[in-house]
C-alpha atoms as one frame of an Amber mdcrd trajectory, in Angstrom:
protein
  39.499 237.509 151.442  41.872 240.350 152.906  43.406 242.455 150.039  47.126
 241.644 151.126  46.019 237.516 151.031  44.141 238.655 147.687  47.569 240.011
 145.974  49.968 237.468 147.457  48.199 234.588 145.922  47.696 236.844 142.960
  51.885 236.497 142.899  52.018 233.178 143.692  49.767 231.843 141.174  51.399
 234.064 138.137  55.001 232.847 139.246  53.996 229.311 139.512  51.853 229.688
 136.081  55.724 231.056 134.666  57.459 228.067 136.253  54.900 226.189 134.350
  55.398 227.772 131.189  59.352 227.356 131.895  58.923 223.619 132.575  56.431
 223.492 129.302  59.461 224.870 127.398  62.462 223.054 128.322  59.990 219.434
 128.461  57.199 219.240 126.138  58.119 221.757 123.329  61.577 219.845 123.192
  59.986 216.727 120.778  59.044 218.630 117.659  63.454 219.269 116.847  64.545
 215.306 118.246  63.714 213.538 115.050  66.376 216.311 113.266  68.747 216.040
 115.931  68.873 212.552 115.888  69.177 212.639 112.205  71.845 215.180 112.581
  70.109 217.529 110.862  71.251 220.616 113.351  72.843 221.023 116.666  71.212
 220.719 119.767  71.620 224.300 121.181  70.282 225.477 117.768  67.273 223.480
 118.163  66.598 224.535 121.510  67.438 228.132 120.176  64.809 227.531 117.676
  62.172 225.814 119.923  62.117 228.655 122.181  61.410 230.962 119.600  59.243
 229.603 117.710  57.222 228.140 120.680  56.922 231.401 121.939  55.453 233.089
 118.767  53.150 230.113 118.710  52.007 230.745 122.429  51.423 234.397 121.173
  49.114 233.530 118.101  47.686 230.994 118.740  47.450 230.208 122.503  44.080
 230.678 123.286  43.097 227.723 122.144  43.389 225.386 124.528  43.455 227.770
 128.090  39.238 228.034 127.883  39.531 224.083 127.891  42.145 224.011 130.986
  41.006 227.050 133.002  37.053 226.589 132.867  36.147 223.348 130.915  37.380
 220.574 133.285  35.365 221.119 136.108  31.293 221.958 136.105  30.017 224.454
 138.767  32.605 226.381 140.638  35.211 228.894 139.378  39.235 227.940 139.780
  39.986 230.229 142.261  43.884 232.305 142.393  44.190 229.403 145.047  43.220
 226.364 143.566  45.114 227.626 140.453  48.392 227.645 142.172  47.818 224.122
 143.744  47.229 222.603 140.710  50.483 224.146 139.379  52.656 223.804 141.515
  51.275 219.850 141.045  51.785 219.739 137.277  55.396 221.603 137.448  55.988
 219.107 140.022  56.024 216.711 137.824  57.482 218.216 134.314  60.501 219.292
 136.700  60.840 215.800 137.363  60.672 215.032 133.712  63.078 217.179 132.490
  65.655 216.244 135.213  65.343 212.277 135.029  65.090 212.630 131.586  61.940
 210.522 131.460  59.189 212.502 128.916  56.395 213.620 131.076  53.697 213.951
 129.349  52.254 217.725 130.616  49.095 217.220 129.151  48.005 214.627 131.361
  49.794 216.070 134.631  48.276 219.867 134.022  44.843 218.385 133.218  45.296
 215.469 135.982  46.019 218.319 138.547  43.080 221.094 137.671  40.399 217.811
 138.087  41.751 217.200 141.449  42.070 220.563 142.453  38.753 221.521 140.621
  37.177 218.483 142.407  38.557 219.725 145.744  37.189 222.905 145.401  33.764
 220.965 145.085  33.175 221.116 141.586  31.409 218.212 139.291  33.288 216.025
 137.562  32.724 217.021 133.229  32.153 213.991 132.208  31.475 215.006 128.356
  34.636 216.694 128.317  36.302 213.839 129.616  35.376 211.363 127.117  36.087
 213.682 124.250  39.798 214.184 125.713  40.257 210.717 126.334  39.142 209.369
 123.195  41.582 211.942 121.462  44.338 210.965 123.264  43.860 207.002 123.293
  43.966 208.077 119.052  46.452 210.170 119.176  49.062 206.901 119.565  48.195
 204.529 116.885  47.403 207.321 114.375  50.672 209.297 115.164  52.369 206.021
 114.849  50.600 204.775 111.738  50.933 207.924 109.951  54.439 207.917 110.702
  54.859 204.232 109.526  52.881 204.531 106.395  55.216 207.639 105.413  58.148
 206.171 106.411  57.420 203.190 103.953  56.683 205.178 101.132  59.583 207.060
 101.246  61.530 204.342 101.162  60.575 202.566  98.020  62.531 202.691  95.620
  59.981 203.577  93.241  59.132 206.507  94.300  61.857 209.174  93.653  63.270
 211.351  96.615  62.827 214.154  94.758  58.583 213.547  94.151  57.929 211.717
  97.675  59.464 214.417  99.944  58.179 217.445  98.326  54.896 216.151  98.265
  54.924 215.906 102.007  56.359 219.569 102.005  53.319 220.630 100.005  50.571
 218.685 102.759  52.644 221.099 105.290  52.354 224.199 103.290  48.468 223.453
 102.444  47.582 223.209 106.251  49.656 225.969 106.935  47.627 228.407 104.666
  44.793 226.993 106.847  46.110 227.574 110.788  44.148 229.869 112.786  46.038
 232.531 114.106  45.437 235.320 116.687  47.609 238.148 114.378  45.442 237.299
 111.166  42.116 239.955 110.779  39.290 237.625 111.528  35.378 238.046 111.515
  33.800 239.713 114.024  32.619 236.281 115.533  36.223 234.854 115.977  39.474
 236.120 117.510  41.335 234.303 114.931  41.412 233.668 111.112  43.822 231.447
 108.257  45.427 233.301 105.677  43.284 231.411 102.925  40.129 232.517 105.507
  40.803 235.951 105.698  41.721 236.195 101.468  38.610 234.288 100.428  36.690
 236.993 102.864  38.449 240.031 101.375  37.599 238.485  97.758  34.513 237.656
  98.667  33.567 235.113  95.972  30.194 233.169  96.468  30.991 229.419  97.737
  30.662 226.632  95.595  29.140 223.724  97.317  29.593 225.426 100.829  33.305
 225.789  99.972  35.481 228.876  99.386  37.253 228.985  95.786  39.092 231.520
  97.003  39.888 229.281 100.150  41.024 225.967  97.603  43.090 228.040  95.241
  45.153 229.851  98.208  45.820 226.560  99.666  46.565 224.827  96.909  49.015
 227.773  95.565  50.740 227.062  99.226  50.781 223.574  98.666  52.472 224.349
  94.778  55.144 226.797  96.480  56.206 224.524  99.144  56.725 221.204  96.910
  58.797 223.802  93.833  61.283 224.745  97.071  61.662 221.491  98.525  61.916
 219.756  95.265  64.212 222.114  93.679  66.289 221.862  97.370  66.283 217.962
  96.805  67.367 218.198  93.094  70.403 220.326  93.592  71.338 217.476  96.641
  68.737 214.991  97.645  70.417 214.658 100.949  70.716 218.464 101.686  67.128
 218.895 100.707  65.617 216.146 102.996  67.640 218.118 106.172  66.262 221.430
 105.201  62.735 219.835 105.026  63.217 217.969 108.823  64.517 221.146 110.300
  61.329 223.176 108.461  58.985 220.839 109.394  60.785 220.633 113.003  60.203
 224.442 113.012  56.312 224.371 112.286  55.551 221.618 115.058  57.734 223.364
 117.537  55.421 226.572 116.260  52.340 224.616 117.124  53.590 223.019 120.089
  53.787 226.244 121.714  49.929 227.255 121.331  48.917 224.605 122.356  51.019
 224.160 125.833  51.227 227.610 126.482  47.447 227.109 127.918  48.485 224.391
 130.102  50.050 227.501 132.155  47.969 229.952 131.308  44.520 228.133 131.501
  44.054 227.869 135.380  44.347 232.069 135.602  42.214 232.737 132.862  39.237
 233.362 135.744  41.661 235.380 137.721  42.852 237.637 135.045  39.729 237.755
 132.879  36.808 237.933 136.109  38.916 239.524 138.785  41.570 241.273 137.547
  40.048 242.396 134.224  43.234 242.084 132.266  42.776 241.493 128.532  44.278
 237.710 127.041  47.064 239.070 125.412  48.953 239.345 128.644  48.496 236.123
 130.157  49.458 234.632 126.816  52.603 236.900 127.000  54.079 235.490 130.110
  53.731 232.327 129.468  55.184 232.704 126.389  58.023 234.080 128.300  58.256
 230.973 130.073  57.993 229.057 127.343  60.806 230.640 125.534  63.408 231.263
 129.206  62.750 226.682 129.835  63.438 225.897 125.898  66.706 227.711 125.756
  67.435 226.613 129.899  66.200 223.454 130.145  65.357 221.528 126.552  69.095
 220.219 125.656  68.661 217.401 128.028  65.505 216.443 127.056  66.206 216.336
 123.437  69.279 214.273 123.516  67.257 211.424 125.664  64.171 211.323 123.244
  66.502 211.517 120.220  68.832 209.030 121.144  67.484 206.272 123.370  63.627
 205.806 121.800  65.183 204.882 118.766  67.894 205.843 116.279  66.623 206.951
 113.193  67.332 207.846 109.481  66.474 211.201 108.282  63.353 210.030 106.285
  62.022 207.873 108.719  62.927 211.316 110.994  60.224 213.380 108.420  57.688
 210.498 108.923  57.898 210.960 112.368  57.373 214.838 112.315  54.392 214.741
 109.616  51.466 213.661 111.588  53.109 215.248 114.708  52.259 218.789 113.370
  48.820 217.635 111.413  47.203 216.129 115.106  48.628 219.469 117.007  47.157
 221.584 114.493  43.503 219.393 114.984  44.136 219.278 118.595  44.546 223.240
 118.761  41.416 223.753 116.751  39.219 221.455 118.864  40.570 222.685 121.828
  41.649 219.813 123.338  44.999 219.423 125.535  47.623 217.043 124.330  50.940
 216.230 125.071  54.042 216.146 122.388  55.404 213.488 124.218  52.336 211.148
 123.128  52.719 212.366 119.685  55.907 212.852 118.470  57.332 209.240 120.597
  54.687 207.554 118.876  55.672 209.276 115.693  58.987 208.345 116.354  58.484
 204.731 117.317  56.085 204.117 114.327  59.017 205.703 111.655  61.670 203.495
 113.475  59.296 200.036 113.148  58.848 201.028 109.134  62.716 200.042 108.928
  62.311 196.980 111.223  62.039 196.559 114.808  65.976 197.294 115.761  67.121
 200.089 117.565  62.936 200.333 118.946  63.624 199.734 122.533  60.313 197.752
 123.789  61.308 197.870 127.133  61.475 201.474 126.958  57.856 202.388 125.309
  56.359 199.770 128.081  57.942 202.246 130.957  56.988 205.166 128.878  52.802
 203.868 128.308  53.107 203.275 132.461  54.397 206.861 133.305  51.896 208.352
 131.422  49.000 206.740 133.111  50.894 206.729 136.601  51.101 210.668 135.872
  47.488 211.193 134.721  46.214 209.518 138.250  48.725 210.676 140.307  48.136
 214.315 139.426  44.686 213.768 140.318  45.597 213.078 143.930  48.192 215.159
 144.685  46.161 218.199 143.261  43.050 217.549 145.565  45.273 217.051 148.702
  47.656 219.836 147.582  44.368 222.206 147.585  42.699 220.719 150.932  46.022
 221.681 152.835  46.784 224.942 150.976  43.044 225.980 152.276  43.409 224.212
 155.325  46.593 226.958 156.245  45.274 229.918 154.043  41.696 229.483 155.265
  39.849 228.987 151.749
């Protein structure tokens, strides 16, 4: 390929990778704050301040997760060339752009992934059919458990039994435990990883023998985390119960936004990893950057429409029901990100949110509305698939491979 045709694609493909990340920010990284803004927890513009932020950070530590999955995983036996990599983003940010301006949640999991099959399967690649299933069968969980989860919480915290100021900081100290456990790029790791937990990395600089295979060191760090989250919500919640449950919804908002950005930021990132790491020998860091400066430029652009339309219309919430939601939102992102698998926030948090507005009855649960949703999603997935192939045949057809 000429050098000039070499470097223009090299353009196109890392502007269309940031209009990726931009649509990424302002679509699915919106989710994680709509519970709190429906609850009226905090303002819109804060929360998109906040999402972009936060999203960013958590494109930056722990983004390269999911990009090996995208960029080389999808398709068996040919590399994703600076071409193909373009066509099958310009085909996913196709269809988040439409998302964000109909106000319909696309679902960028399933058009990104959707469009690097076709485009992979264009470029003559095998289908990988292991990696299918195991994506697949994640997502087709991620629904009812989201949803359960969120309805199981949302009961128990309204029974009248349990007091506001036990059930709520007990939640806060699952969050804090699994946060002493994320992997994260900025944490020292072993020389077998790129990243390490904080309860990792201090049971390794301890050094303690394991007990049973597991870490002492490991237990007692996260269950110290766990102990300092539930004495800060619960002391929050005693001085005003009401006060405290809003500071937990925007926290927890905060650490699912935080994961929702390492795991989307591949979506954008993903189909250059060949062309920066092979070809143009650039370390991960920078890829990760820009799309983390996508991420962050579409979540304080684009996200206030988005949120208002998935906080107001899938169903109006209390604030409790609004925590329910959020809880297994950021414990399925966090398992997603570690088995590298792609996922969409839409799936999660809507089902989160549906499943916390059923626990209080079936009103303000628009049926009508999760039908359409279910359809787009799998209209999306296929659709991708198509438009990527034929996207790449013509692209190659005019550029000449």
């Amino acid at each position: 390929m000429p050098g000039l045709v070499f470097w223009a694609l090299v353009v196109l493909a890392t502007l269309t990778s940031l209009a990726t990340a931009w649509a990424l920010g302002a679509n699915s990284n919106s989710p994680p704050f709509a519970p709190a803004i429906g609850a009226n927890a905090i303002s819109t513009m804060r929360a998109a301040f906040l999402i972009g932020i936060l999203a960013a950070l958590g494109a930056l530590t722990q983004g390269g997760a999911i990009s090996e999955t995208v960029g080389a995983g999808l398709i068996n036996g040919v590399q994703i060339t600076s071409l193909a990599a373009t066509a099958g983003l310009l085909t996913a940010t196709g269809f988040m752009a439409f998302g964000v301006y109909s106000g319909y949640p696309v679902p960028a999991a399933f058009a990104t992934t959707g469009a690097m099959v076709g485009v992979g399967l264009s470029l003559g690649g095998d289908p990988a059919i292991d990696t299918y299933r195991r994506i697949v069968t994640f997502w087709a969980l991620v629904p009812p458990v989201s949803g359960g989860l969120a309805y199981l919480t949302a009961t128990l915290l309204r029974r009248d039994d349990i007091p506001e100021t036990v059930g709520v900081p007990l939640l806060a100290a699952l969050v804090g435990g699994i946060i002493a456990n994320v992997q994260l790029a900025i944490v020292p790791s072993p020389p077998d990883a790129t990243q390490s937990s904080i309860a990792g990395f201090l049971g390794r600089l301890v050094g303690l023998p394991t007990v049973g295979g597991v870490d002492p060191v490991v237990v007692l760090v996260t269950v110290l985390a766990a102990a300092v989250s539930f004495q800060f919500i619960r002391r929050r919640t005693q001085a005003s119960v009401e006060k405290g449950v809003r500071t937990f919804l925007v926290l927890l908002g905060s650490v699912v936004a935080f994961s929702s950005g390492g795991s989307q930021v591949g979506l954008a990132t993903g189909p250059l990893e060949n062309l920066y790491g092979a070809e143009l020998g650039l370390p991960g860091i920078v890829l990760l950057t820009l799309g983390a400066v996508g991420i962050l430029g579409g979540a304080w652009m684009g996200a206030p429409r988005l949120l208002q339309a998935t906080s107001r219309e899938y169903a109006q919430l209390g604030i409790r029901r609004s925590i329910a939601a959020l809880v297994p939102g950021f414990i399925i992102a966090q398992l997603a990100i570690a088995l590298g698998i792609p996922i969409s926030f839409n799936n999660i948090i809507i089902s989160g949110v549906i499943g916390g507005g059923l626990a209080g009855g079936s009103a303000g649960v628009s049926r009508r509305k999760i039908g359409v949703t279910i359809a787009f999603w799998l209209i999306t997935l296929v659709t991708s698939i198509t438009i990527g192939y034929g996207l790449y045949k013509v692209f190659a057809a005019v550029l000449g491979g």
